[in-house]
CSV table of C-alpha atoms in Angstrom, one decimal:
chain,number,residue,atom,x,y,z
R,1,UNK,CA,0.0,0.0,0.0
R,2,UNK,CA,0.9,3.6,-0.2
R,3,UNK,CA,3.5,4.7,2.4
R,4,UNK,CA,3.5,8.4,1.5
R,5,UNK,CA,0.5,10.6,0.7
R,6,UNK,CA,-0.5,14.2,0.6
R,7,UNK,CA,-3.2,16.0,2.6
R,8,UNK,CA,-4.8,18.1,-0.1
R,9,UNK,CA,-5.0,17.6,-3.8
R,10,UNK,CA,-5.1,21.4,-4.5
R,11,UNK,CA,-3.9,24.5,-2.8
R,12,UNK,CA,-4.3,28.1,-3.9
R,13,UNK,CA,-2.3,31.0,-2.6
R,14,UNK,CA,-1.9,34.7,-3.3
R,15,UNK,CA,1.3,35.8,-5.0
R,16,UNK,CA,3.7,36.9,-2.4
R,17,UNK,CA,2.2,34.8,0.4
R,18,UNK,CA,3.9,31.8,1.9
R,19,UNK,CA,2.8,28.3,0.9
R,20,UNK,CA,2.7,25.2,3.0
R,21,UNK,CA,2.3,21.8,1.4
R,22,UNK,CA,1.8,18.9,3.7
R,23,UNK,CA,2.5,15.2,3.4
R,24,UNK,CA,2.0,12.2,5.7
R,25,UNK,CA,3.9,9.0,5.7
R,26,UNK,CA,3.6,5.7,7.4
R,27,UNK,CA,7.0,4.0,6.9
R,28,UNK,CA,9.4,4.7,9.7
R,29,UNK,CA,12.2,2.9,7.8
R,30,UNK,CA,12.7,5.7,5.2
R,31,UNK,CA,16.2,7.1,4.8
R,32,UNK,CA,15.3,10.3,3.0
R,33,UNK,CA,12.2,12.3,2.3
R,34,UNK,CA,12.2,14.3,-0.9
R,35,UNK,CA,10.1,17.0,-2.5
R,36,UNK,CA,9.6,17.2,-6.2
R,37,UNK,CA,8.0,19.8,-8.4
R,38,UNK,CA,6.3,18.9,-11.7
R,39,UNK,CA,5.4,21.7,-14.1
R,40,UNK,CA,2.9,21.1,-16.8
R,41,UNK,CA,4.2,18.9,-19.6
R,42,UNK,CA,7.5,18.1,-17.8
R,43,UNK,CA,8.9,15.3,-15.6
R,44,UNK,CA,9.2,15.9,-11.9
R,45,UNK,CA,12.2,17.9,-10.8
R,46,UNK,CA,14.0,17.6,-7.5
R,47,UNK,CA,13.6,20.5,-5.0
R,48,UNK,CA,15.0,19.5,-1.7
R,49,UNK,CA,15.5,16.4,0.5
R,50,UNK,CA,15.9,15.8,4.2
R,51,UNK,CA,17.5,12.8,5.9
R,52,UNK,CA,15.2,11.0,8.3
R,53,UNK,CA,17.4,11.9,11.3
R,54,UNK,CA,16.9,15.7,10.7
R,55,UNK,CA,14.0,18.0,11.6
R,56,UNK,CA,14.5,20.9,9.3
R,57,UNK,CA,16.4,21.8,6.1
R,58,UNK,CA,16.4,25.0,4.2
R,59,UNK,CA,17.1,25.8,0.6
R,60,UNK,CA,16.5,28.8,-1.5
R,61,UNK,CA,13.0,30.1,-0.6
R,62,UNK,CA,12.1,26.6,0.5
R,63,UNK,CA,12.1,24.9,3.9
R,64,UNK,CA,11.2,21.3,4.6
R,65,UNK,CA,10.1,20.2,8.1
R,66,UNK,CA,10.0,16.6,9.3
R,67,UNK,CA,8.0,15.7,12.4
R,68,UNK,CA,8.8,12.0,13.1
R,69,UNK,CA,6.5,11.9,16.1
R,70,UNK,CA,3.4,12.4,13.9
R,71,UNK,CA,5.0,11.1,10.7
R,72,UNK,CA,4.4,14.4,8.9
R,73,UNK,CA,6.5,16.3,6.3
R,74,UNK,CA,5.9,19.8,5.0
R,75,UNK,CA,7.3,22.0,2.3
R,76,UNK,CA,7.2,25.7,2.9
R,77,UNK,CA,7.7,28.1,0.0
R,78,UNK,CA,8.4,31.7,0.9
R,79,UNK,CA,7.0,34.6,-1.1
R,80,UNK,CA,5.3,32.3,-3.6
R,81,UNK,CA,5.7,33.4,-7.2
R,82,UNK,CA,3.7,32.5,-10.4
R,83,UNK,CA,6.5,30.2,-11.4
R,84,UNK,CA,5.8,28.1,-8.3
R,85,UNK,CA,2.5,26.9,-9.8
R,86,UNK,CA,3.0,23.2,-10.3
R,87,UNK,CA,2.2,19.8,-8.8
R,88,UNK,CA,4.3,19.0,-5.7
R,89,UNK,CA,5.1,15.5,-4.7
R,90,UNK,CA,6.6,14.2,-1.6
R,91,UNK,CA,8.6,11.0,-1.9
R,92,UNK,CA,10.4,8.6,0.4
R,93,UNK,CA,13.6,6.8,-0.3
R,94,UNK,CA,14.6,3.6,1.4
R,95,UNK,CA,18.1,2.5,0.6
R,96,UNK,CA,17.6,-1.0,1.7
R,97,UNK,CA,14.8,-1.5,-0.8
R,98,UNK,CA,16.4,0.9,-3.3
R,99,UNK,CA,12.9,2.2,-3.9
R,100,UNK,CA,11.8,5.8,-4.4
R,101,UNK,CA,8.0,6.0,-3.6
R,102,UNK,CA,5.8,9.0,-4.4
R,103,UNK,CA,2.7,10.4,-2.9
R,104,UNK,CA,-0.3,11.5,-4.9
R,105,UNK,CA,0.6,15.2,-5.3
R,106,UNK,CA,-0.7,18.6,-4.5
R,107,UNK,CA,-1.6,21.1,-7.3
R,108,UNK,CA,-0.4,24.5,-6.2
R,109,UNK,CA,-2.0,27.5,-7.9
R,110,UNK,CA,-0.6,31.0,-7.4
R,111,UNK,CA,-3.2,33.7,-7.7
R,112,UNK,CA,-2.3,37.2,-9.0
G,1,UNK,CA,23.7,18.9,-17.8
G,2,UNK,CA,22.1,15.7,-16.5
G,3,UNK,CA,19.9,14.1,-19.1
G,4,UNK,CA,17.3,11.3,-19.1
G,5,UNK,CA,15.8,10.9,-22.5
G,6,UNK,CA,12.6,9.0,-23.3
G,7,UNK,CA,12.4,7.9,-26.9
G,8,UNK,CA,8.8,9.1,-27.6
G,9,UNK,CA,6.8,12.0,-26.3
G,10,UNK,CA,3.5,10.6,-27.6
G,11,UNK,CA,2.5,7.1,-28.7
G,12,UNK,CA,-0.8,5.6,-29.9
G,13,UNK,CA,-1.0,1.8,-30.0
G,14,UNK,CA,-3.7,-0.7,-30.6
G,15,UNK,CA,-5.0,-3.2,-28.0
G,16,UNK,CA,-2.9,-6.3,-28.1
G,17,UNK,CA,0.2,-4.7,-29.6
G,18,UNK,CA,3.6,-5.2,-28.0
G,19,UNK,CA,4.9,-1.8,-27.0
G,20,UNK,CA,8.5,-0.8,-26.1
G,21,UNK,CA,9.2,2.4,-24.2
G,22,UNK,CA,12.9,3.3,-24.2
G,23,UNK,CA,14.8,5.4,-21.7
G,24,UNK,CA,18.5,6.5,-21.8
G,25,UNK,CA,20.5,8.3,-19.2
G,26,UNK,CA,23.9,9.9,-19.6
G,27,UNK,CA,24.9,10.1,-15.9
G,28,UNK,CA,26.3,6.5,-15.4
G,29,UNK,CA,23.6,5.9,-12.7
G,30,UNK,CA,23.1,2.4,-11.5
G,31,UNK,CA,19.5,2.9,-10.5
G,32,UNK,CA,16.7,3.4,-13.0
G,33,UNK,CA,13.0,3.4,-12.6
G,34,UNK,CA,9.7,3.3,-14.5
G,35,UNK,CA,6.6,5.0,-13.2
G,36,UNK,CA,3.2,5.6,-14.5
G,37,UNK,CA,1.3,8.7,-13.7
G,38,UNK,CA,-2.5,8.9,-13.6
G,39,UNK,CA,-4.7,11.8,-12.4
G,40,UNK,CA,-5.2,11.6,-8.6
G,41,UNK,CA,-2.9,8.6,-8.2
G,42,UNK,CA,0.5,10.3,-8.4
G,43,UNK,CA,3.5,8.3,-9.6
G,44,UNK,CA,3.3,4.6,-9.1
G,45,UNK,CA,6.4,2.5,-9.4
G,46,UNK,CA,6.2,-0.2,-12.1
G,47,UNK,CA,9.7,-1.7,-12.1
G,48,UNK,CA,13.2,-0.6,-11.1
G,49,UNK,CA,16.7,-1.8,-11.8
G,50,UNK,CA,19.8,-1.3,-9.6
G,51,UNK,CA,22.3,-2.8,-12.1
G,52,UNK,CA,22.7,-4.2,-15.6
G,53,UNK,CA,20.4,-7.2,-16.0
G,54,UNK,CA,19.0,-6.7,-12.5
G,55,UNK,CA,15.3,-5.8,-12.1
G,56,UNK,CA,12.8,-5.7,-9.3
G,57,UNK,CA,9.0,-5.3,-9.3
G,58,UNK,CA,7.5,-2.1,-8.0
G,59,UNK,CA,4.0,-1.6,-6.9
G,60,UNK,CA,2.1,-2.3,-10.1
G,61,UNK,CA,4.2,-4.7,-12.3
G,62,UNK,CA,1.3,-6.6,-13.8
G,63,UNK,CA,1.2,-6.4,-17.6
G,64,UNK,CA,4.7,-5.0,-17.8
G,65,UNK,CA,8.2,-6.3,-18.1
G,66,UNK,CA,11.6,-4.5,-18.4
G,67,UNK,CA,15.0,-4.9,-19.9
G,68,UNK,CA,18.4,-3.5,-18.8
G,69,UNK,CA,21.1,-4.9,-21.1
G,70,UNK,CA,23.3,-1.8,-20.8
G,71,UNK,CA,23.8,0.6,-17.9
G,72,UNK,CA,22.5,3.6,-19.7
G,73,UNK,CA,19.3,2.1,-21.1
G,74,UNK,CA,16.2,0.8,-19.4
G,75,UNK,CA,13.3,-0.4,-21.4
G,76,UNK,CA,9.7,-0.9,-20.4
G,77,UNK,CA,7.7,-3.5,-22.3
G,78,UNK,CA,4.0,-3.9,-22.5
G,79,UNK,CA,3.6,-7.4,-23.7
G,80,UNK,CA,0.0,-7.0,-24.9
G,81,UNK,CA,-1.2,-3.5,-24.6
G,82,UNK,CA,-4.6,-2.9,-23.0
G,83,UNK,CA,-6.7,0.2,-22.7
G,84,UNK,CA,-6.1,0.4,-19.0
G,85,UNK,CA,-2.5,1.0,-19.7
G,86,UNK,CA,-3.3,4.3,-21.3
G,87,UNK,CA,-1.2,6.7,-19.1
G,88,UNK,CA,1.8,8.9,-18.8
G,89,UNK,CA,5.0,6.9,-18.3
G,90,UNK,CA,8.0,8.4,-16.6
G,91,UNK,CA,11.5,7.1,-16.5
G,92,UNK,CA,14.0,8.2,-13.9
G,93,UNK,CA,17.6,7.5,-12.8
G,94,UNK,CA,19.3,8.3,-9.6
G,95,UNK,CA,22.5,7.7,-7.6
G,96,UNK,CA,21.6,9.6,-4.4
G,97,UNK,CA,18.2,10.6,-3.1
G,98,UNK,CA,17.9,12.9,-6.1
G,99,UNK,CA,16.2,11.3,-9.1
G,100,UNK,CA,16.3,12.8,-12.6
G,101,UNK,CA,13.3,12.3,-14.7
G,102,UNK,CA,12.7,12.2,-18.4
G,103,UNK,CA,10.0,14.3,-20.0
G,104,UNK,CA,7.5,11.5,-20.1
G,105,UNK,CA,5.8,9.4,-22.8
G,106,UNK,CA,2.0,9.8,-23.1
G,107,UNK,CA,0.8,6.4,-24.3
G,108,UNK,CA,-2.8,6.0,-25.6
G,109,UNK,CA,-4.0,2.4,-26.2
G,110,UNK,CA,-7.0,2.3,-28.5
C-alpha cells in the first residue's frame, strides 16, 4: 500500500504569500524524504531532500520540516511566485529497498 | 547537464500490440525506474533496476516487463497493450536521493 501521501490535492495562494504543502507517511524505515515539483508537460524535478534523522532543512526560498512523532512532512515556500505553480510530490527513499516511492501530489496554484 | 531521454513523447498503439518504451540516461547511474502517472494517483512504481540485467518489481508490475542490457538504457515493455495501460509513463535514474526524470511518454491504447 501507499506509504506516503498528501493531505490536499489542491492549494491556492496569493502571489507573495507563503505556501505550506503537507505530506503524511507511514513507513518509519525511510532514509530520506524528498520534495519534487512537476510543471505542466514536464517530468518531476528535485527541489530538496531531508534525511530521516533531521528535523529541518532550508534551501533557496524553501524549507522542509520533518516531524517524526506524527510522521508528517511539510514544504514551505516563501514569497510564492507565479512560477511556483505546479504539482508538488513528496517521496520517500529507502536505501535497503532501493525504492523511491511517491505520494499523490498537490496542485499549487498561485493567484495574482 | 544531466539528461534522461525517453524515446517518444506521444504514442498511440492498438490493443494487443507489444509496446516498447525506451529510456536512456547519460549520468552513469546504477538505479533506473519506470513509473506511470495517472490523475489523482500520483506516480506509481512499475519496475526498477539497480544494475545491468537486474530488475525488481515495483507496486504495479502486472502487464509489464523490463530490460536492462546496458547501464544507460532501461526499457519498459507492454507485452500485450490494453486500454487500462493508457497513461503517462515516466523514466528516472538516480544515484543519491535525487532522481532525474525524463519528459514522459504519453501512451494511448485504442
